[in-house]
mmCIF file of N, CA and C in Angstrom:
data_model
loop_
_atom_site.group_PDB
_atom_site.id
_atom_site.type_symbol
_atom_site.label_atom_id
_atom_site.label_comp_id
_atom_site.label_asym_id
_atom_site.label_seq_id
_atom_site.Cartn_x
_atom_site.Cartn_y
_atom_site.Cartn_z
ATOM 1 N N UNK J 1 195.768 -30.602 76.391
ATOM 2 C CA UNK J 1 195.562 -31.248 77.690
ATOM 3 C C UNK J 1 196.438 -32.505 77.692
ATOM 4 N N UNK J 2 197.045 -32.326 78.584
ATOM 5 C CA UNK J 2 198.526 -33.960 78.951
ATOM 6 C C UNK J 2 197.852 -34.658 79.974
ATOM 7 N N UNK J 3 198.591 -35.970 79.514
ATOM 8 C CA UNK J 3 198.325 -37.119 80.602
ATOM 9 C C UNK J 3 199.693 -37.352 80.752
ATOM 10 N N UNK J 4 200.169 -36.978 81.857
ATOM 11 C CA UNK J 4 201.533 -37.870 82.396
ATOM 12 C C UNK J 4 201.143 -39.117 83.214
ATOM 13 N N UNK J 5 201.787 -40.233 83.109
ATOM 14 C CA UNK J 5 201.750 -41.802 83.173
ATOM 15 C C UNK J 5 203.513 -41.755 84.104
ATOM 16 N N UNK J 6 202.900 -41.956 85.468
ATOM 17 C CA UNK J 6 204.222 -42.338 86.172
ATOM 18 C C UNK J 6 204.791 -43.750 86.204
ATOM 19 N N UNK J 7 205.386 -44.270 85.923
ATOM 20 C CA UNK J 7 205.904 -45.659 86.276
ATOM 21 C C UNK J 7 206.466 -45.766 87.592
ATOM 22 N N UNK J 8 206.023 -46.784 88.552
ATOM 23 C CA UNK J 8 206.860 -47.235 89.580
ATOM 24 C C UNK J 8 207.295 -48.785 89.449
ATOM 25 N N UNK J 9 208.948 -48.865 89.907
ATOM 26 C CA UNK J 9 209.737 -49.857 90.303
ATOM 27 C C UNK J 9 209.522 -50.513 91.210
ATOM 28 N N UNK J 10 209.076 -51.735 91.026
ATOM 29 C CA UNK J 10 209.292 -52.159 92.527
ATOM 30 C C UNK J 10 210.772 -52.436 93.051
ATOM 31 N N UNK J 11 211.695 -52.654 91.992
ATOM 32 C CA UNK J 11 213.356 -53.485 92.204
ATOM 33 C C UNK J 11 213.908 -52.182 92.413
ATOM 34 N N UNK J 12 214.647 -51.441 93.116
ATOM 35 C CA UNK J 12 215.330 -50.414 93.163
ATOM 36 C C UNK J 12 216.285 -50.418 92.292
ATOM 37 N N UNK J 13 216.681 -49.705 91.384
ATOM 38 C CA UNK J 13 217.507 -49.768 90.330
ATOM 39 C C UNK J 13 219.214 -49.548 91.360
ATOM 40 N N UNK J 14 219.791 -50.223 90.239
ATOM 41 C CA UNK J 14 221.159 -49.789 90.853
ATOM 42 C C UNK J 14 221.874 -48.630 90.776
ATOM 43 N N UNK J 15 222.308 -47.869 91.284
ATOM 44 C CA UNK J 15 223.534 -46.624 91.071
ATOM 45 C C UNK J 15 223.832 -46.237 89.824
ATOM 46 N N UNK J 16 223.563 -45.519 89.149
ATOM 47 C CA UNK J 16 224.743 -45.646 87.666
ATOM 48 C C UNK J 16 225.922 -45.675 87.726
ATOM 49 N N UNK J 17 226.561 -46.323 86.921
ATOM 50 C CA UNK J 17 228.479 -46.240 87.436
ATOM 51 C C UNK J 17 229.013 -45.291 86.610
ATOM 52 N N UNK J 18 229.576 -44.834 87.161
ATOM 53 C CA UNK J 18 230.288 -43.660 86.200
ATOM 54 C C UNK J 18 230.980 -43.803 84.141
ATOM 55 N N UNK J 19 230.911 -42.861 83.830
ATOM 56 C CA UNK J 19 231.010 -43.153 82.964
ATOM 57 C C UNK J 19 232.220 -43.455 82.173
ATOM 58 N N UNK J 20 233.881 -43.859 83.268
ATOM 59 C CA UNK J 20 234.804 -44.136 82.447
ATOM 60 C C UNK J 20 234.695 -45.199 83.365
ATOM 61 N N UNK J 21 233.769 -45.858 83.653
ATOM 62 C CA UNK J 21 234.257 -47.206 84.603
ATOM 63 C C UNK J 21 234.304 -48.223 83.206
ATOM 64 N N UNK J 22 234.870 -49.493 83.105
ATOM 65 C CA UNK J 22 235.166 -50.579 82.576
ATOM 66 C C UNK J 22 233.814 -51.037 81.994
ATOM 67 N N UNK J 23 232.721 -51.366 83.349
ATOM 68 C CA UNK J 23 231.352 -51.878 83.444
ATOM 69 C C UNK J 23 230.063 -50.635 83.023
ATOM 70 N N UNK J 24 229.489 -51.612 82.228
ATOM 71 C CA UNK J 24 228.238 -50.238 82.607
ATOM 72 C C UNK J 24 227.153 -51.508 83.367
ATOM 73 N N UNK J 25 226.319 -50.722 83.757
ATOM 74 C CA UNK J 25 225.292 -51.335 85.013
ATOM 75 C C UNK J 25 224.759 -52.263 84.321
ATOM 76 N N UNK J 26 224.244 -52.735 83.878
ATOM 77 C CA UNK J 26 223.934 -54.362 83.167
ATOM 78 C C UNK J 26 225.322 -55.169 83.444
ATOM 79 N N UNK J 27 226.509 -54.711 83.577
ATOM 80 C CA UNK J 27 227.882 -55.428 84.003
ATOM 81 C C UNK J 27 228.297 -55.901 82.619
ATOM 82 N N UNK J 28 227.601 -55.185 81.420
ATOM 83 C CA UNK J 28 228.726 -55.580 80.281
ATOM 84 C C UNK J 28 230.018 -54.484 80.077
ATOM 85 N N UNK J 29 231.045 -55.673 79.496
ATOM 86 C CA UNK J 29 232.275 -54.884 79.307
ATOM 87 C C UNK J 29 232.363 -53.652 78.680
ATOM 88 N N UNK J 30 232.788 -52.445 78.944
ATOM 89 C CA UNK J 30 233.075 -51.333 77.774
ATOM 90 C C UNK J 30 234.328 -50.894 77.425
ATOM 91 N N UNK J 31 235.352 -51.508 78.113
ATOM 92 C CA UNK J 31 236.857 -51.465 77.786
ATOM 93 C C UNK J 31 237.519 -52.339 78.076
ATOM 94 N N UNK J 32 238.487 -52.405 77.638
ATOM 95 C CA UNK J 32 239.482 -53.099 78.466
ATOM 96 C C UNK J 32 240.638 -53.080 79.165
ATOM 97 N N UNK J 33 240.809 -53.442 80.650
ATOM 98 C CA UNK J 33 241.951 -52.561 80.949
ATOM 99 C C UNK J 33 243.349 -53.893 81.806
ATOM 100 N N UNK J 34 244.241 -53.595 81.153
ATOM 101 C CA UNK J 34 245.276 -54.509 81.259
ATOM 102 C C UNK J 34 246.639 -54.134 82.211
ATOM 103 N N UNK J 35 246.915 -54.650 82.184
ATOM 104 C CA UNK J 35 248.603 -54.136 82.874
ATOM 105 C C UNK J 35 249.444 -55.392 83.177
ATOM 106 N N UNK J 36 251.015 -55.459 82.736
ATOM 107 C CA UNK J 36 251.794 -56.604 83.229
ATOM 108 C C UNK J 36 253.110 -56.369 83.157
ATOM 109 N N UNK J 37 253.544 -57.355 83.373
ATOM 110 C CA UNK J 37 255.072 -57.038 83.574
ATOM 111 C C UNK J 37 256.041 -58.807 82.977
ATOM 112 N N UNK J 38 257.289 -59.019 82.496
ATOM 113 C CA UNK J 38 257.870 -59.864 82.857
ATOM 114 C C UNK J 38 258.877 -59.523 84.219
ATOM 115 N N UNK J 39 259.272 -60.831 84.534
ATOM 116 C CA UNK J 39 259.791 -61.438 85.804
ATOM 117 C C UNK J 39 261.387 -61.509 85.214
ATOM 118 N N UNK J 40 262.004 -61.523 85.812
ATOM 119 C CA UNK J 40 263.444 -61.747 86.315
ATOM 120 C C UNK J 40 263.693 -63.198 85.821
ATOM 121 N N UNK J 41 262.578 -64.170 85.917
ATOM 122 C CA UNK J 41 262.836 -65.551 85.992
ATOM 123 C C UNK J 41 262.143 -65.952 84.587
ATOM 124 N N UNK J 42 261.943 -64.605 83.450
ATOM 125 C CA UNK J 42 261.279 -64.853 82.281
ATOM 126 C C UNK J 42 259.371 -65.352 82.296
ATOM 127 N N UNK J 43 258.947 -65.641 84.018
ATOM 128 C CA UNK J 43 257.288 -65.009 83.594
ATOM 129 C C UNK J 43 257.011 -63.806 83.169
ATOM 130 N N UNK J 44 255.802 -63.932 82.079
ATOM 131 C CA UNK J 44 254.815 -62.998 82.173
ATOM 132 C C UNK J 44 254.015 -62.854 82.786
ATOM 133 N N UNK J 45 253.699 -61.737 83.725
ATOM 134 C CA UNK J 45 251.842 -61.548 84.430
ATOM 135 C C UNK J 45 251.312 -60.707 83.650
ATOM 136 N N UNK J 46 250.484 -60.925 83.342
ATOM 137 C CA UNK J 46 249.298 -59.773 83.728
ATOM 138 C C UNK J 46 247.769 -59.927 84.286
ATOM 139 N N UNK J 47 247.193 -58.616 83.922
ATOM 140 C CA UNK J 47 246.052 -58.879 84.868
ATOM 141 C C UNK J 47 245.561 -57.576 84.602
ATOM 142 N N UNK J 48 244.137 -57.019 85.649
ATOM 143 C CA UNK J 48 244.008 -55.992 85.065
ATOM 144 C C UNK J 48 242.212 -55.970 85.397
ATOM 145 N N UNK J 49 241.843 -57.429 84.916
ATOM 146 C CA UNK J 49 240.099 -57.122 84.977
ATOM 147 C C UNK J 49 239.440 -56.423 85.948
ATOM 148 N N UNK J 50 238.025 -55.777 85.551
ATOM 149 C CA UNK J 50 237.316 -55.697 86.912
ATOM 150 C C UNK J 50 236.439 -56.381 86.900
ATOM 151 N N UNK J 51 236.207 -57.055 88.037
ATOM 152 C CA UNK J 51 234.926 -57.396 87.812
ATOM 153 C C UNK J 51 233.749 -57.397 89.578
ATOM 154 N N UNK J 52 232.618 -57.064 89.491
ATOM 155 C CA UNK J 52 231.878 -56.853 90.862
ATOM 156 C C UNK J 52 231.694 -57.880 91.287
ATOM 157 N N UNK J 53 231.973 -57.649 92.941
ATOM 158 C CA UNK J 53 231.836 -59.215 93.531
ATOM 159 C C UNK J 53 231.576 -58.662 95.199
ATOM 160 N N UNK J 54 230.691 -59.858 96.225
ATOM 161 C CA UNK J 54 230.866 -59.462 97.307
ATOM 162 C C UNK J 54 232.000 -59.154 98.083
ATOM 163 N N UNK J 55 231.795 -58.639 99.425
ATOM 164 C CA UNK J 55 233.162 -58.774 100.395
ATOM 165 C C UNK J 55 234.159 -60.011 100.450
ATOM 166 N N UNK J 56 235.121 -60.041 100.137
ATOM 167 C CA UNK J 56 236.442 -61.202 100.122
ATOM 168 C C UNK J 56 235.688 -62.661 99.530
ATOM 169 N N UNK J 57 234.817 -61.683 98.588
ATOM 170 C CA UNK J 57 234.914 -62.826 97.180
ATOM 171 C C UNK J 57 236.302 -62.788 96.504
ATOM 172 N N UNK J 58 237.122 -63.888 96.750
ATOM 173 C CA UNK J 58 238.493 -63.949 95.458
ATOM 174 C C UNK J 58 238.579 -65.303 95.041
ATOM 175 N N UNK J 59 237.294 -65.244 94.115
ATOM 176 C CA UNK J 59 237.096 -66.748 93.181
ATOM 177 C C UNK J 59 237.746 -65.469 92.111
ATOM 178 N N UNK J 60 238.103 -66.498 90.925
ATOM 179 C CA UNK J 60 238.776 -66.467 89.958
ATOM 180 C C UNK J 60 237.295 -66.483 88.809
ATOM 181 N N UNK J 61 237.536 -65.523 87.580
ATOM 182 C CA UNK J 61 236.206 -65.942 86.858
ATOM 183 C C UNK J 61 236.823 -66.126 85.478
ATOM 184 N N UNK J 62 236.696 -67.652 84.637
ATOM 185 C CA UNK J 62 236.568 -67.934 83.537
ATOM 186 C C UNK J 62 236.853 -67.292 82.129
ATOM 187 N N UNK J 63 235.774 -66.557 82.352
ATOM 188 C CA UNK J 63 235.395 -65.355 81.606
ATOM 189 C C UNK J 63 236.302 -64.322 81.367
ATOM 190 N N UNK J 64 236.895 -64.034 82.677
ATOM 191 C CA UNK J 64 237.321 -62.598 82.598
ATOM 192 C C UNK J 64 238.984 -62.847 82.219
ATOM 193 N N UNK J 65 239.248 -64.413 82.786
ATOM 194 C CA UNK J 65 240.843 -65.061 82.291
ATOM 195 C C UNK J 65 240.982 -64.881 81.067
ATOM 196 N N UNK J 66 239.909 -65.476 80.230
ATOM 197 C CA UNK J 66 239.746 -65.729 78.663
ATOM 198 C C UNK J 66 240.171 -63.892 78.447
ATOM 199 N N UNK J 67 239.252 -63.092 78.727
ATOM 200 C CA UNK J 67 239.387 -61.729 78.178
ATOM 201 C C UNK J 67 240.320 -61.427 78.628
ATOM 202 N N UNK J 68 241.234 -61.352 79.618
ATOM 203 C CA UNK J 68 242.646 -60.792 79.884
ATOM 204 C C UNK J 68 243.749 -61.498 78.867
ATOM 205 N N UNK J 69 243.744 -62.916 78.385
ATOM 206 C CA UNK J 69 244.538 -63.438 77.797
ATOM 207 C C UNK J 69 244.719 -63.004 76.574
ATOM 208 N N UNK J 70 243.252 -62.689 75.723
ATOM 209 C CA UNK J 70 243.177 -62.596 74.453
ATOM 210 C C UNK J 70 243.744 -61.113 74.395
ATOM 211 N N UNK J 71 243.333 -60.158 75.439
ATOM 212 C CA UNK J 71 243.829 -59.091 75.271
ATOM 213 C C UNK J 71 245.408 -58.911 75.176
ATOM 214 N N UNK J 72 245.880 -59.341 76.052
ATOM 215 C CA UNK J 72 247.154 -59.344 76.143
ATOM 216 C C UNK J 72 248.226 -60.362 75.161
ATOM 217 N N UNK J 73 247.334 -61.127 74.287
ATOM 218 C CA UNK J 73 247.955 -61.910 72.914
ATOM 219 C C UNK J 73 247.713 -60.651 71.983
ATOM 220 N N UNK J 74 246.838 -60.051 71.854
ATOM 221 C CA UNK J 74 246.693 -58.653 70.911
ATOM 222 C C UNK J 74 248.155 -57.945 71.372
ATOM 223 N N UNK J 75 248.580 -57.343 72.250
ATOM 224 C CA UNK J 75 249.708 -57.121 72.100
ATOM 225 C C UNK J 75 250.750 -57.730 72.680
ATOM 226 N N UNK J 76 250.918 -58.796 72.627
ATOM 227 C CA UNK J 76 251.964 -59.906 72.338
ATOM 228 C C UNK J 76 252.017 -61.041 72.032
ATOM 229 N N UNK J 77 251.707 -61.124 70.524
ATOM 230 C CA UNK J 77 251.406 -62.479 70.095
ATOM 231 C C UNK J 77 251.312 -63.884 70.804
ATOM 232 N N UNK J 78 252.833 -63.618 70.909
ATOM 233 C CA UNK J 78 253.416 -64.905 71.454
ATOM 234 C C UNK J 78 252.599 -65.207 72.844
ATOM 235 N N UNK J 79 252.005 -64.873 73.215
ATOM 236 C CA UNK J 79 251.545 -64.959 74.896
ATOM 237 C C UNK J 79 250.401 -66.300 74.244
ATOM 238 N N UNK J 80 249.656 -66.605 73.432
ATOM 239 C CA UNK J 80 249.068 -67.216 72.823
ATOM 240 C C UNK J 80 249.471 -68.782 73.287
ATOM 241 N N UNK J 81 251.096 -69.068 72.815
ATOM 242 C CA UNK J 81 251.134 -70.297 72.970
ATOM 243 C C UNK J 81 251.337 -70.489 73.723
ATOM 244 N N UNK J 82 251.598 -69.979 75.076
ATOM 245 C CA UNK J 82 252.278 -70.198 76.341
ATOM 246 C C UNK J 82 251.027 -70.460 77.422
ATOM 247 N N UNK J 83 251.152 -71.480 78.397
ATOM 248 C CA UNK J 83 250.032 -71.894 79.468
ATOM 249 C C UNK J 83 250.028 -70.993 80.278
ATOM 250 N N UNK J 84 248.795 -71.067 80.716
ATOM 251 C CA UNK J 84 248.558 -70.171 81.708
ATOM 252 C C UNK J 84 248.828 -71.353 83.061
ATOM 253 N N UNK J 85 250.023 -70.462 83.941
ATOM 254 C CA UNK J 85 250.494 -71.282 84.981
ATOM 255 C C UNK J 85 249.625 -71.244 86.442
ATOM 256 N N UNK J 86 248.993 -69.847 86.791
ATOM 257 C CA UNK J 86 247.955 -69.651 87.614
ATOM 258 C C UNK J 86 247.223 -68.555 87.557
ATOM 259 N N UNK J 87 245.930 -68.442 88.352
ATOM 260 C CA UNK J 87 245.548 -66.895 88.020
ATOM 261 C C UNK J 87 245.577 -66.816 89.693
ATOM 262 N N UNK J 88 244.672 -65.118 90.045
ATOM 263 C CA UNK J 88 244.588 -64.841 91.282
ATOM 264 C C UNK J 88 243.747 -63.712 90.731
ATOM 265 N N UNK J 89 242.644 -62.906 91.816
ATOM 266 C CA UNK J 89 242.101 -62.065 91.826
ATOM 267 C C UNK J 89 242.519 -61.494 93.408
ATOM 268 N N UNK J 90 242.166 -60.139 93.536
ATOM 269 C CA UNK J 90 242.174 -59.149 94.661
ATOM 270 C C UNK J 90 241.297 -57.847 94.791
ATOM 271 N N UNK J 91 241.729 -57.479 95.392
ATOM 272 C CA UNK J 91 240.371 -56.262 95.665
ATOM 273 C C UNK J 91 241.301 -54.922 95.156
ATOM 274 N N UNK J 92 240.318 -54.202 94.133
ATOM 275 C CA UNK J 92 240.955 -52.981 94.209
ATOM 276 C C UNK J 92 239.897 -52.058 94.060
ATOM 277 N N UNK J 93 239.630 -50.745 94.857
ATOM 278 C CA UNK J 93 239.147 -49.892 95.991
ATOM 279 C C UNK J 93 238.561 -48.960 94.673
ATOM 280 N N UNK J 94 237.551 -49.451 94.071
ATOM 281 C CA UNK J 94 237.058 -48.495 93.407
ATOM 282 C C UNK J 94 235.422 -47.704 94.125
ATOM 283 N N UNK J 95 235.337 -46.218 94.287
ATOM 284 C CA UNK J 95 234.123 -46.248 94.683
ATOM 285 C C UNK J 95 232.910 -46.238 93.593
ATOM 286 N N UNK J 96 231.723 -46.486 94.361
ATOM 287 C CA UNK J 96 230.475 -46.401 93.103
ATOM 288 C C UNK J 96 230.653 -45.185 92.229
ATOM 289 N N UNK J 97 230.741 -44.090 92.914
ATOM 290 C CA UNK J 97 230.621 -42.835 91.980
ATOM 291 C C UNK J 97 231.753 -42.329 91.453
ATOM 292 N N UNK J 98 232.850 -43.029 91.500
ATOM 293 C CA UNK J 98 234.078 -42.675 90.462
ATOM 294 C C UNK J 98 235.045 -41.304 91.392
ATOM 295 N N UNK J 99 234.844 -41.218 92.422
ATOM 296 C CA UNK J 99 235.150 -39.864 93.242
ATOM 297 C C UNK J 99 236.092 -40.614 94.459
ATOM 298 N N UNK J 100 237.339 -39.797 94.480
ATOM 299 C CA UNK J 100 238.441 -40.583 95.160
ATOM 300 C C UNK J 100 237.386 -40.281 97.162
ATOM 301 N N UNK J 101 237.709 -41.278 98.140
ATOM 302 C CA UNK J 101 237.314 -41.354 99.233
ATOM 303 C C UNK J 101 239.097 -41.193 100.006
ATOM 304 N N UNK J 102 238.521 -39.764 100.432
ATOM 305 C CA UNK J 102 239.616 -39.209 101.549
ATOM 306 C C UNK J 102 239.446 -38.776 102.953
ATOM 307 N N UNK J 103 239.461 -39.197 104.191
ATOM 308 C CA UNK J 103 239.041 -38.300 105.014
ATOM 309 C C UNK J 103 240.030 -38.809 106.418
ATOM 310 N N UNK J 104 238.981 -38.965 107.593
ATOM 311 C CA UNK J 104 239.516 -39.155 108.802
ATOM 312 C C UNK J 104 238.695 -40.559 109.726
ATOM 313 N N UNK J 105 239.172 -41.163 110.447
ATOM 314 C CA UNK J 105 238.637 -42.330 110.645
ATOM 315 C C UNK J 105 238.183 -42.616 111.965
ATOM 316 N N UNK J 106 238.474 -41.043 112.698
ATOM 317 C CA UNK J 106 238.014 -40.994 114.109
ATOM 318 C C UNK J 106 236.818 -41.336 113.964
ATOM 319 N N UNK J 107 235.776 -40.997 113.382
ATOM 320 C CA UNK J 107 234.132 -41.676 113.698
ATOM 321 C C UNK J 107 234.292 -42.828 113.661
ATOM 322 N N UNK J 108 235.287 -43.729 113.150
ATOM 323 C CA UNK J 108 235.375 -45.630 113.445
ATOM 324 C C UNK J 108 236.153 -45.708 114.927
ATOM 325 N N UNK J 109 236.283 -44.796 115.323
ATOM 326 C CA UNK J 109 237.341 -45.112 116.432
ATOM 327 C C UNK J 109 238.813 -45.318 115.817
ATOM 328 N N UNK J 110 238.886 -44.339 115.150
ATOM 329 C CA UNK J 110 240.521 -44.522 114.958
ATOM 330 C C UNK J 110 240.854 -43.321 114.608
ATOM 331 N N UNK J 111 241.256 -42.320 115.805
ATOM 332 C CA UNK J 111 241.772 -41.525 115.497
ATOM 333 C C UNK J 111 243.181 -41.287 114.755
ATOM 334 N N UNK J 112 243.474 -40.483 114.552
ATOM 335 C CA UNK J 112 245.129 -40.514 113.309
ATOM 336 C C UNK J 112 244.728 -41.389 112.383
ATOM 337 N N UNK J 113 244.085 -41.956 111.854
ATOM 338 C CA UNK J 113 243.967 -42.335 110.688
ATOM 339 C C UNK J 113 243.581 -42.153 109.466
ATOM 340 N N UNK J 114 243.806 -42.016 108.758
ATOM 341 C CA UNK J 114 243.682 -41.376 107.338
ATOM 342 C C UNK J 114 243.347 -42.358 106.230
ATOM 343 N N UNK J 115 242.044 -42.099 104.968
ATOM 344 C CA UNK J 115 242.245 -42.721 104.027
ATOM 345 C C UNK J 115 242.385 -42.437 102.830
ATOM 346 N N UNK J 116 243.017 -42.251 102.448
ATOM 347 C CA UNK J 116 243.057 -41.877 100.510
ATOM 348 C C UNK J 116 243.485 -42.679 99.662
ATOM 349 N N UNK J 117 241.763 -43.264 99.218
ATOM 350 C CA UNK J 117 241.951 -44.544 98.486
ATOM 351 C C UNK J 117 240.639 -44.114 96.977
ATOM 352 N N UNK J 118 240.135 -45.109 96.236
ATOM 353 C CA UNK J 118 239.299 -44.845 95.371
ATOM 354 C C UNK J 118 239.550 -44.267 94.363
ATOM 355 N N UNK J 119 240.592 -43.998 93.939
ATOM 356 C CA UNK J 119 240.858 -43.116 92.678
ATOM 357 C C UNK J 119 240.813 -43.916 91.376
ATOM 358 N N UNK J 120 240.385 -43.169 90.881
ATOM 359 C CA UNK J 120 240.630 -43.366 89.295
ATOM 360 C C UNK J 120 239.440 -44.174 89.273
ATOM 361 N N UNK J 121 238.820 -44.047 87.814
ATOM 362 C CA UNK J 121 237.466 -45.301 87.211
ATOM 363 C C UNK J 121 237.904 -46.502 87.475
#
């Protein structure tokens, strides 16, 4: 004879994020993902973090500078001694469930319009 014991939430849990995203749902790091380039004029950029934020939040976070830097001194030493001259953040179009968003935009009132955005973790 069983006793099942249901638990209820009152906090609605969040989404799970997929499982090659950067973040797992507590928002700790599980990779790291980088990308840069030098300049013509001898800068280095890079950049690369993700991190969750509201609509046309583009504060800059601390945290995530420190982890892009150190990463990117792992493969190139030298990046170490050199100042960091500015940062910048932007939006890039990831959806919750890791599944690219393609369709048509007539239900916004815009017909001919097309989106194919969201790809990749």
């Amino acid at each position: 004879h069983h006793h099942h014991h249901h638990h209820h939430h009152h906090h609605p849990q969040p989404l799970p994020i997929p499982e090659k995203c950067t973040h797992d749902r507590f928002n700790r790091r599980r990779i790291n993902h980088l990308y840069g380039r030098q300049r013509m004029d001898g800068y280095v950029i890079f950049g690369g973090d993700r991190v969750r934020c509201d609509n046309n939040d583009f504060t800059t976070d601390e945290e995530s500078i420190t982890s892009s830097r150190q990463h990117a001194s792992l493969l190139l030493p030298y990046l170490e001694e050199l100042e960091v001259e500015g940062v910048w953040a932007g939006v890039m179009p990831f959806s919750v469930d890791g599944q690219p968003l393609v369709g048509s935009l007539k239900g916004l009132g815009l017909p001919g319009m097309w989106v194919a955005t969201g790809f990749g973790p």
